[in-house]
Short mmCIF file of C-alpha atoms and ligand atoms in Angstrom, two decimals:
data_model
loop_
_atom_site.label_atom_id
_atom_site.label_comp_id
_atom_site.label_asym_id
_atom_site.label_seq_id
_atom_site.Cartn_x
_atom_site.Cartn_y
_atom_site.Cartn_z
CA MET A 1 -0.12 -0.21 -0.05
CA ASN A 2 1.05 3.55 -0.44
CA ILE A 3 1.18 5.35 2.84
CA SER A 4 2.33 8.50 4.29
CA ILE A 5 3.40 9.65 8.07
CA VAL A 6 2.38 13.43 8.39
CA GLY A 7 4.49 13.67 11.62
CA SER A 8 8.11 11.78 12.08
CA GLY A 9 8.55 12.13 15.96
CA TYR A 10 8.46 8.34 18.00
CA VAL A 11 5.18 7.34 17.21
CA GLY A 12 5.12 8.66 13.42
CA LEU A 13 8.64 7.36 12.67
CA VAL A 14 8.27 3.63 14.60
CA THR A 15 5.26 3.70 12.38
CA GLY A 16 6.59 4.63 8.89
CA VAL A 17 9.62 2.30 9.44
CA CYS A 18 7.35 -0.49 10.89
CA LEU A 19 4.61 -0.16 8.02
CA ALA A 20 7.64 0.08 5.11
CA GLU A 21 9.36 -2.96 6.72
CA LEU A 22 6.18 -4.62 6.66
CA GLY A 23 6.61 -3.81 2.72
CA ASN A 24 4.54 -1.23 1.93
CA GLN A 25 5.89 2.55 0.30
CA VAL A 26 5.75 4.68 2.86
CA ILE A 27 6.65 8.26 2.60
CA CYS A 28 7.41 10.05 6.26
CA LEU A 29 6.66 13.51 6.19
CA ASP A 30 7.64 16.45 8.40
CA ASN A 31 8.14 20.25 8.73
CA ASN A 32 10.65 20.43 10.34
CA LYS A 33 13.17 20.93 7.48
CA LYS A 34 16.54 20.12 8.89
CA LYS A 35 15.15 16.34 10.43
CA ILE A 36 13.86 15.28 7.52
CA GLU A 37 17.84 16.36 5.69
CA ASN A 38 19.03 14.34 8.43
CA LEU A 39 16.81 11.38 8.40
CA LYS A 40 17.81 11.50 4.47
CA LYS A 41 21.35 10.71 5.77
CA GLY A 42 20.95 8.23 8.19
CA GLN A 43 20.80 10.56 11.20
CA VAL A 44 17.79 9.43 13.17
CA PRO A 45 17.47 11.73 16.02
CA ILE A 46 15.93 9.27 18.77
CA PHE A 47 17.58 6.46 20.26
CA GLU A 48 15.37 3.94 20.21
CA PRO A 49 16.70 0.20 19.97
CA GLY A 50 16.47 -1.47 16.15
CA LEU A 51 15.37 1.85 14.52
CA HIS A 52 17.79 3.13 13.23
CA GLU A 53 19.30 -0.30 11.19
CA LEU A 54 15.29 -0.78 10.03
CA ILE A 55 15.60 3.01 8.81
CA VAL A 56 18.74 2.23 6.73
CA ALA A 57 17.88 -1.20 5.21
CA ASN A 58 14.19 0.16 4.16
CA VAL A 59 15.84 3.16 2.52
CA LYS A 60 17.40 0.91 0.77
CA LYS A 61 15.21 -1.25 -0.58
CA LYS A 62 13.30 1.90 -1.23
CA ARG A 63 10.54 1.43 0.61
CA LEU A 64 10.95 4.21 2.98
CA LYS A 65 11.32 8.34 2.23
CA PHE A 66 11.43 11.53 3.85
CA THR A 67 10.07 14.87 2.66
CA SER A 68 9.03 17.70 3.62
CA ASP A 69 6.69 18.09 0.67
CA VAL A 70 2.98 17.83 2.00
CA LYS A 71 1.84 17.78 -1.42
CA LEU A 72 3.63 15.45 -2.09
CA ALA A 73 3.30 13.18 0.58
CA VAL A 74 -0.91 13.39 0.07
CA LYS A 75 -0.87 12.88 -3.89
CA SER A 76 0.97 9.45 -3.70
CA SER A 77 -0.67 7.76 -0.39
CA GLU A 78 -4.19 6.77 -0.09
CA ILE A 79 -3.43 5.87 3.73
CA ILE A 80 -2.16 8.73 5.67
CA PHE A 81 -1.04 9.29 8.97
CA ILE A 82 -1.48 11.72 11.35
CA ALA A 83 1.09 11.20 13.76
CA VAL A 84 2.16 14.94 15.33
CA GLY A 85 2.54 15.95 18.96
CA THR A 86 -0.54 16.79 20.89
CA PRO A 87 1.66 18.48 24.10
CA SER A 88 -0.19 20.21 26.85
CA MET A 89 -1.22 23.33 27.12
CA PRO A 90 -0.66 25.39 30.64
CA ASN A 91 -4.38 24.68 31.51
CA GLY A 92 -3.92 20.75 30.77
CA GLU A 93 -6.05 20.53 27.60
CA ALA A 94 -4.13 18.83 25.00
CA ASP A 95 -2.91 21.52 22.24
CA LEU A 96 -4.59 20.09 18.92
CA ILE A 97 -3.52 22.73 16.52
CA GLY A 98 -1.13 20.71 14.94
CA ILE A 99 -3.33 18.23 14.11
CA GLU A 100 -5.72 20.96 12.65
CA ASN A 101 -3.33 21.76 10.69
CA VAL A 102 -2.24 18.77 9.24
CA ALA A 103 -6.06 18.04 8.47
CA ARG A 104 -5.79 21.18 6.62
CA ASN A 105 -3.04 20.78 4.26
CA ILE A 106 -4.30 17.11 3.59
CA ALA A 107 -7.51 18.49 2.58
CA LYS A 108 -6.23 21.04 0.26
CA ASN A 109 -3.62 18.57 -1.53
CA MET A 110 -5.81 15.51 -2.12
CA ASP A 111 -6.81 15.27 -5.37
CA GLY A 112 -8.95 11.68 -4.68
CA TYR A 113 -9.89 9.35 -2.06
CA ARG A 114 -8.30 8.95 0.91
CA LEU A 115 -8.16 7.46 4.05
CA ILE A 116 -6.69 10.07 7.01
CA VAL A 117 -5.86 7.86 10.99
CA GLU A 118 -5.46 9.55 14.03
CA LYS A 119 -2.45 7.88 15.25
CA SER A 120 -1.49 10.80 17.76
CA THR A 121 -3.02 10.49 20.62
CA VAL A 122 -5.90 12.79 21.13
CA PRO A 123 -9.50 13.44 23.08
CA VAL A 124 -12.48 11.79 22.17
CA GLN A 125 -14.45 13.79 19.52
CA THR A 126 -11.23 14.66 17.78
CA GLY A 127 -12.16 12.49 14.81
CA GLU A 128 -14.94 14.76 14.64
CA TRP A 129 -13.57 17.93 13.96
CA VAL A 130 -10.52 16.62 11.92
CA LYS A 131 -13.58 15.24 9.53
CA HIS A 132 -15.13 18.84 9.26
CA THR A 133 -12.00 20.67 8.89
CA ILE A 134 -11.50 18.30 5.69
CA SER A 135 -14.51 18.61 4.24
CA ASN A 136 -14.31 22.52 4.73
CA ASN A 137 -11.60 22.49 2.71
CA VAL A 138 -11.06 19.78 0.18
CA LYS A 139 -12.10 20.59 -3.02
CA ASN A 140 -15.06 19.19 -5.49
CA LYS A 141 -16.35 17.20 -2.80
CA ILE A 142 -14.02 14.64 -3.23
CA LYS A 143 -14.61 11.48 -1.29
CA PHE A 144 -12.52 10.52 1.84
CA ASP A 145 -12.62 8.42 5.42
CA VAL A 146 -11.58 9.55 9.19
CA ALA A 147 -10.32 6.99 11.39
CA SER A 148 -8.70 6.69 14.48
CA ASN A 149 -5.81 3.83 14.87
CA PRO A 150 -3.87 5.00 18.12
CA GLU A 151 -0.65 3.77 19.14
CA PHE A 152 0.62 1.85 22.10
CA LEU A 153 4.31 1.02 21.77
CA ARG A 154 6.13 2.13 24.51
CA GLU A 155 9.23 4.15 24.44
CA GLY A 156 12.69 1.38 24.78
CA GLN A 157 10.94 -1.18 22.79
CA ALA A 158 8.82 0.18 20.36
CA ILE A 159 9.77 -1.61 17.37
CA SER A 160 8.62 -4.91 19.15
CA ASP A 161 5.58 -3.44 20.51
CA PHE A 162 4.64 -2.11 17.05
CA MET A 163 5.29 -5.92 15.45
CA HIS A 164 4.02 -7.88 18.21
CA PRO A 165 1.12 -5.67 19.43
CA ASP A 166 -1.12 -7.09 22.43
CA ARG A 167 -4.05 -5.83 20.31
CA ILE A 168 -4.83 -3.39 17.08
CA VAL A 169 -7.52 -0.80 17.71
CA ILE A 170 -8.89 0.18 14.70
CA GLY A 171 -12.19 3.25 14.61
CA VAL A 172 -13.70 3.83 11.99
CA GLU A 173 -17.27 4.55 9.96
CA SER A 174 -17.36 2.80 6.62
CA GLU A 175 -16.65 -0.42 5.55
CA LYS A 176 -13.89 0.95 2.77
CA ALA A 177 -12.20 2.53 5.60
CA LYS A 178 -12.06 -0.71 7.72
CA ASN A 179 -10.97 -2.98 4.62
CA LEU A 180 -8.29 -1.23 4.11
CA LEU A 181 -6.93 -0.59 7.72
CA VAL A 182 -7.53 -4.69 8.29
CA ASN A 183 -5.64 -5.30 5.26
CA LEU A 184 -2.89 -2.93 6.35
CA TYR A 185 -2.12 -4.54 9.38
CA LYS A 186 -2.99 -8.62 8.49
CA PRO A 187 0.24 -9.66 8.17
CA LEU A 188 0.82 -8.83 12.04
CA GLY A 189 -2.10 -11.26 12.45
CA ALA A 190 -2.82 -9.86 15.38
CA GLN A 191 -5.90 -8.98 17.34
CA LEU A 192 -8.03 -7.01 16.07
CA VAL A 193 -10.85 -4.92 18.18
CA ILE A 194 -12.75 -3.16 15.38
CA THR A 195 -15.19 -0.30 16.53
CA ASP A 196 -16.68 3.61 15.98
CA ILE A 197 -14.25 6.29 15.83
CA LYS A 198 -15.13 7.96 19.62
CA SER A 199 -14.65 4.46 21.08
CA ALA A 200 -10.92 3.94 19.62
CA GLU A 201 -10.03 7.56 21.00
CA LEU A 202 -11.66 6.68 23.87
CA ILE A 203 -9.46 3.42 24.55
CA LYS A 204 -5.96 5.07 24.33
CA HIS A 205 -6.69 8.08 26.89
CA ALA A 206 -8.65 5.39 29.57
CA SER A 207 -5.99 2.18 28.71
CA ASN A 208 -2.75 5.00 29.20
CA SER A 209 -4.23 6.51 32.46
CA PHE A 210 -5.41 3.03 33.79
CA LEU A 211 -1.74 2.26 33.57
CA ALA A 212 -1.17 5.58 35.50
CA THR A 213 -3.60 4.68 38.12
CA LYS A 214 -1.56 1.29 39.11
CA ILE A 215 1.23 3.26 39.06
CA SER A 216 0.14 5.88 41.98
CA PHE A 217 -1.93 2.58 43.43
CA ILE A 218 1.04 0.72 43.91
CA ASN A 219 2.92 3.88 45.17
CA ALA A 220 0.73 4.71 47.70
CA ILE A 221 1.07 0.61 48.51
CA SER A 222 4.60 1.60 49.16
CA ARG A 223 3.89 3.84 51.80
CA ILE A 224 1.22 1.92 53.52
CA CYS A 225 4.60 -0.80 53.56
CA GLU A 226 6.83 1.55 55.33
CA LYS A 227 4.87 2.38 57.55
CA THR A 228 4.47 -1.04 58.87
CA GLY A 229 7.71 -3.06 57.28
CA ALA A 230 5.98 -5.06 54.72
CA ASP A 231 7.81 -4.75 51.47
CA VAL A 232 6.39 -3.68 48.49
CA VAL A 233 7.61 -5.80 46.09
CA GLU A 234 6.65 -8.86 48.02
CA VAL A 235 3.31 -6.90 47.52
CA ALA A 236 3.08 -6.46 44.01
CA ARG A 237 4.06 -9.90 43.45
CA GLY A 238 1.83 -11.13 45.35
CA MET A 239 -1.00 -9.08 44.17
CA GLY A 240 0.11 -9.57 40.20
CA LEU A 241 -0.39 -13.41 40.29
CA ASP A 242 -4.23 -12.77 39.98
CA ARG A 243 -4.72 -12.82 36.55
CA ARG A 244 -7.11 -9.99 36.98
CA ILE A 245 -4.81 -8.00 38.56
CA GLY A 246 -1.28 -8.69 36.22
CA PRO A 247 1.97 -8.07 37.36
CA GLY A 248 2.57 -5.16 34.43
CA PHE A 249 2.72 -1.74 36.20
CA LEU A 250 3.41 -2.38 39.06
CA ASN A 251 6.63 -1.33 40.26
CA ALA A 252 6.69 1.21 42.75
CA GLY A 253 9.34 3.93 42.74
CA LEU A 254 9.33 7.61 41.65
CA GLY A 255 6.17 7.68 39.78
CA TYR A 256 5.49 7.86 36.03
CA GLY A 257 7.11 10.42 33.79
CA GLY A 258 7.60 10.58 29.95
CA SER A 259 5.89 12.45 27.08
CA CYS A 260 2.78 9.97 27.53
CA PHE A 261 1.46 9.64 31.35
CA PRO A 262 1.65 12.84 32.68
CA LYS A 263 0.38 14.53 29.68
CA ASP A 264 -2.51 12.33 28.55
CA VAL A 265 -3.71 11.55 32.50
CA ASP A 266 -3.70 16.08 32.28
CA ALA A 267 -5.91 16.07 28.95
CA PHE A 268 -8.24 13.09 30.18
CA ILE A 269 -9.25 15.30 33.53
CA THR A 270 -9.85 18.22 31.27
CA ILE A 271 -11.94 16.41 28.48
CA SER A 272 -13.80 14.86 31.04
CA GLU A 273 -14.25 18.10 32.75
CA LYS A 274 -15.91 19.91 29.62
CA LEU A 275 -17.73 17.08 28.68
CA GLY A 276 -19.41 18.06 32.64
CA TYR A 277 -17.61 15.05 34.68
CA ASN A 278 -15.18 15.21 37.91
CA PHE A 279 -12.85 13.03 36.81
CA GLU A 280 -11.79 13.03 40.36
CA LEU A 281 -10.05 9.48 40.45
CA LEU A 282 -7.56 10.67 37.95
CA LYS A 283 -6.85 14.03 40.02
CA VAL A 284 -5.79 12.22 42.79
CA VAL A 285 -3.32 9.63 40.60
CA LYS A 286 -1.83 12.79 39.50
CA LYS A 287 -1.32 14.24 42.83
CA ILE A 288 0.03 10.46 44.39
CA ASN A 289 2.40 10.55 41.10
CA ASP A 290 3.69 14.12 42.46
CA GLN A 291 3.93 13.89 45.69
CA GLN A 292 6.60 10.58 45.24
CA LYS A 293 8.64 13.09 44.00
CA ASP A 294 9.06 14.84 47.32
CA PHE A 295 8.71 11.50 49.52
CA PHE A 296 12.12 10.96 47.96
CA LEU A 297 13.28 13.79 48.15
CA GLN A 298 12.32 13.53 52.45
CA LYS A 299 14.14 10.29 52.19
CA ILE A 300 17.95 12.13 51.12
CA LYS A 301 17.00 14.86 53.63
CA ASN A 302 16.35 12.40 56.06
CA ASN A 303 19.57 10.72 55.47
CA LEU A 304 21.84 13.81 54.85
CA TRP A 305 20.56 16.20 56.58
CA ILE A 306 22.03 19.36 55.51
CA ILE A 307 22.35 19.16 51.87
CA LYS A 308 24.27 22.55 50.73
CA ASP A 309 27.69 21.22 49.66
CA LYS A 310 26.86 17.83 49.58
CA THR A 311 28.10 15.25 46.85
CA VAL A 312 25.12 13.88 45.62
CA GLY A 313 25.68 10.56 42.88
CA VAL A 314 23.13 10.20 40.51
CA LEU A 315 22.23 7.41 38.62
CA GLY A 316 20.38 7.62 35.77
CA ILE A 317 18.89 10.42 34.02
CA SER A 318 16.30 9.23 31.39
CA PHE A 319 12.22 8.87 32.27
CA LYS A 320 13.05 5.12 31.97
CA PRO A 321 15.78 2.75 30.92
CA ASN A 322 16.87 1.80 26.93
CA THR A 323 15.34 5.44 25.95
CA ASP A 324 17.90 8.91 25.81
CA ASP A 325 14.20 10.30 26.07
CA ILE A 326 14.55 12.65 29.54
CA ARG A 327 10.81 14.29 28.85
CA ASN A 328 9.22 14.79 32.46
CA ALA A 329 11.56 12.81 34.18
CA PRO A 330 11.22 12.00 37.69
CA SER A 331 15.40 12.95 37.88
CA LEU A 332 14.73 16.24 36.64
CA GLU A 333 12.90 17.39 39.60
CA VAL A 334 15.01 15.38 41.96
CA ILE A 335 18.48 16.76 40.52
CA ARG A 336 16.98 20.31 40.24
CA SER A 337 15.37 20.28 43.91
CA LEU A 338 19.33 19.30 45.24
CA GLN A 339 20.58 22.01 43.47
CA SER A 340 18.53 24.05 45.21
CA GLU A 341 19.25 23.44 48.32
CA GLY A 342 22.97 23.60 47.53
CA ALA A 343 24.26 20.04 46.67
CA LYS A 344 26.80 19.27 44.17
CA ILE A 345 25.41 16.52 41.46
CA LYS A 346 27.27 14.01 39.80
CA ALA A 347 25.46 11.84 37.34
CA TYR A 348 25.48 9.49 35.08
CA ASP A 349 23.40 7.76 31.91
CA PRO A 350 24.23 5.53 29.49
CA ARG A 351 21.71 6.97 26.71
CA GLY A 352 20.58 10.38 28.14
CA ALA A 353 23.60 12.61 29.46
CA LEU A 354 23.20 14.50 25.78
CA LYS A 355 19.86 15.67 26.15
CA ALA A 356 20.02 16.18 30.11
CA LYS A 357 23.08 18.75 29.15
CA ASP A 358 20.46 21.07 27.55
CA ALA A 359 18.22 20.51 30.09
CA LEU A 360 20.32 20.79 33.65
CA LYS A 361 22.65 23.03 34.58
CA GLY A 362 25.56 22.74 37.06
CA ILE A 363 25.79 19.38 37.39
CA THR A 364 29.45 17.18 36.58
CA PHE A 365 28.33 14.41 33.97
CA CYS A 366 30.22 11.10 34.50
CA THR A 367 30.91 9.19 32.03
CA ASP A 368 30.30 5.86 33.56
CA SER A 369 28.70 4.99 37.10
CA TYR A 370 32.36 4.58 39.10
CA ALA A 371 33.07 8.19 38.43
CA VAL A 372 29.75 8.87 39.88
CA CYS A 373 30.36 7.34 43.10
CA LYS A 374 33.50 9.31 43.53
CA LYS A 375 34.23 10.96 47.11
CA ALA A 376 29.78 10.96 46.70
CA ASP A 377 27.67 11.37 50.07
CA CYS A 378 24.90 9.00 48.60
CA LEU A 379 24.31 7.92 45.66
CA LEU A 380 20.23 7.46 43.77
CA ILE A 381 18.94 5.76 41.28
CA LEU A 382 16.67 7.24 39.10
CA THR A 383 16.37 4.93 36.42
CA GLU A 384 16.50 1.48 36.37
CA TRP A 385 18.76 0.93 33.54
CA ASP A 386 20.09 -2.88 33.10
CA GLU A 387 24.08 -1.80 33.87
CA PHE A 388 22.89 -0.86 37.09
CA LYS A 389 22.00 -3.82 38.15
CA GLU A 390 25.95 -5.59 37.51
CA LEU A 391 27.47 -2.76 39.11
CA ASP A 392 30.65 -3.70 41.95
CA PHE A 393 29.43 -2.28 45.00
CA SER A 394 32.33 -3.76 46.67
CA LYS A 395 34.56 -1.76 44.43
CA ILE A 396 31.94 1.47 45.02
CA LYS A 397 31.64 1.10 49.07
CA LYS A 398 35.44 2.12 48.52
CA LEU A 399 34.52 5.39 46.31
CA MET A 400 31.92 6.74 48.14
CA ARG A 401 32.36 9.06 51.18
CA HIS A 402 29.06 7.44 52.61
CA PRO A 403 27.87 4.36 51.91
CA LEU A 404 24.75 5.12 51.17
CA ILE A 405 22.14 3.98 48.75
CA ILE A 406 18.51 5.72 48.12
CA ASP A 407 16.98 4.25 45.17
CA GLY A 408 14.00 4.95 43.65
CA ARG A 409 13.31 2.08 41.10
CA ASN A 410 13.99 -0.79 43.64
CA ILE A 411 15.92 -2.70 41.83
CA TYR A 412 18.36 -3.60 44.39
CA ASP A 413 18.04 -6.58 47.20
CA PRO A 414 18.60 -4.54 50.34
CA LEU A 415 19.83 -7.19 52.37
CA LYS A 416 22.52 -8.08 49.59
CA PHE A 417 23.66 -4.34 50.89
CA GLU A 418 23.08 -4.51 54.59
CA LYS A 419 25.69 -7.84 54.34
CA ILE A 420 28.36 -5.89 51.93
CA GLY A 421 27.75 -2.81 54.86
CA PHE A 422 25.77 -0.12 52.87
CA LYS A 423 22.52 1.82 54.52
CA TYR A 424 20.16 1.32 51.43
CA ILE A 425 16.93 2.64 51.37
CA GLY A 426 14.18 1.81 48.77
CA ILE A 427 10.85 3.18 47.82
CA GLY A 428 8.15 0.42 50.52
CA ARG A 429 11.09 -1.89 51.27
CA SER A 430 11.57 -3.18 54.39
CA ALA A 431 15.54 -3.77 55.65
CA ASN A 432 14.06 -6.44 58.12
CA PHE A 433 12.11 -8.80 55.39
CA LYS A 434 13.92 -12.33 55.12
CA ARG A 435 13.03 -14.96 52.57
C1 UGA B 501 3.28 4.33 27.39
C2 UGA B 501 2.48 3.43 27.30
O1 UGA B 501 3.30 2.14 27.80
C3 UGA B 501 1.87 3.24 26.06
O2 UGA B 501 1.23 1.51 25.86
C4 UGA B 501 2.01 4.18 25.18
O3 UGA B 501 1.90 3.63 23.86
C5 UGA B 501 2.44 5.35 25.46
O4 UGA B 501 2.70 5.58 26.96
C6 UGA B 501 2.27 6.63 24.04
O5 UGA B 501 1.31 7.21 24.68
O6 UGA B 501 2.70 6.93 23.79
P1 UGA B 501 6.04 4.61 27.09
O7 UGA B 501 5.81 6.01 27.74
O8 UGA B 501 6.90 4.78 26.35
O9 UGA B 501 4.67 4.25 27.06
O10 UGA B 501 6.22 4.65 28.92
P2 UGA B 501 6.13 3.36 29.37
O11 UGA B 501 6.58 1.77 29.90
O12 UGA B 501 4.63 3.54 29.92
O13 UGA B 501 6.23 3.85 31.15
C7 UGA B 501 5.83 5.36 31.49
C8 UGA B 501 6.13 5.24 32.89
O14 UGA B 501 5.31 4.86 33.77
C9 UGA B 501 7.97 5.70 33.40
O15 UGA B 501 8.52 6.61 33.82
C10 UGA B 501 8.06 4.58 34.08
O16 UGA B 501 9.27 4.38 34.82
C11 UGA B 501 6.79 4.24 34.93
N1 UGA B 501 6.82 2.97 35.49
C12 UGA B 501 6.01 1.81 34.62
C13 UGA B 501 6.64 3.10 37.00
O17 UGA B 501 6.73 3.89 37.40
N2 UGA B 501 6.20 1.52 37.85
C14 UGA B 501 5.78 0.85 36.64
O18 UGA B 501 5.93 -0.38 37.16
C15 UGA B 501 5.66 0.80 34.55
#
């Protein structure tokens, strides 16, 4: 099939390259000309495992092209995906200006039937506005369909999530649109959820908000664990074995970050409010998430007492492992807050350092974990990169000024640290726990 993807960000690029890999002719479009020039040269603006290799392979096979020319993209494609950003406005509402502009530009360049598919995360009823915008701008009453096909890929494992999805949600209003999308996704052999556009839009917001709720729930449980001497990792293990609950998204820690959950929870709260429903549950989910960082900072203060002039080592800046993305990373707030109280920060992240250098000033970036630990008064774990799990802590103990670890991701066994002579503090973990 001939396909265009408007917006070469995370979702757009991964969708484009994977659809090309499935054998389609794909054009990835972006109005950022520099980004397009770089992509043509094989320079990928984000780190995502496997993405670079797939882009190079599909460009070589002439199945994948990059352009800033909307006219070319619209004329050459029967299916056009909209994958532009929908950032939060100051009031939490999703900013849909990008979606409207793209819908208008597609309409103006259409010379025959097109299926326009919302891939970006949008509030329920956006499809109606897209339809309305295209109708108002299209020439000669050309026929078109709008569909919703939300993306569920996770950063860090986006390619595999696309190729092996739990389900593919297709919101359509016509047989033609349905058949086009069913055929497009047939090679994946995945379970399809074929529904109406509004339900498809809601499935995305509801899914992300539900996962955020699970995280805040377990973080709330971690508070009870700390007050009682129970261990949140054990509680989550016991809960997760119940198939109705499931083990995923029950890791207590610094709370959720990234470019999706914080934005989508905000947008869902505001769209619900606009529709006349006060989504109190989600407001509390957000509140618990914000409190989790304060709670972590309090742990640091409880153990270091005065923050001023203390050297704090930080392992991990990206919002989660296997990505260089630092958007809404809990680490940023923790680091800035410690800096404001006069701490000296030394940090290391396997991939996120380059982006962190722009966002964080006045910190010493190290090239490995051991350099971070040298003369540190305490060590913070802010992202659960695998390489942090393999560190030699006997060596680290000798490097640090004081053997103190505050683990915001619960990646270590507290007992092991007690044996080496570290003071280990996790989230909702009891040091007394004996297996
Ligand atoms: C999330 C969803 O998982 C995807 O399905 C969705 O497509 C994507 O948003 C999106 O809307 O585009 P992502 O933001 O890449 O994906 O990352 P997740 O793996 O979901 O993690 C989100 C945040 O929750 C991270 O900060 C992570 O550290 C945190 N988290 C996750 C926890 O604190 N505890 C957990 O148990 C799981």
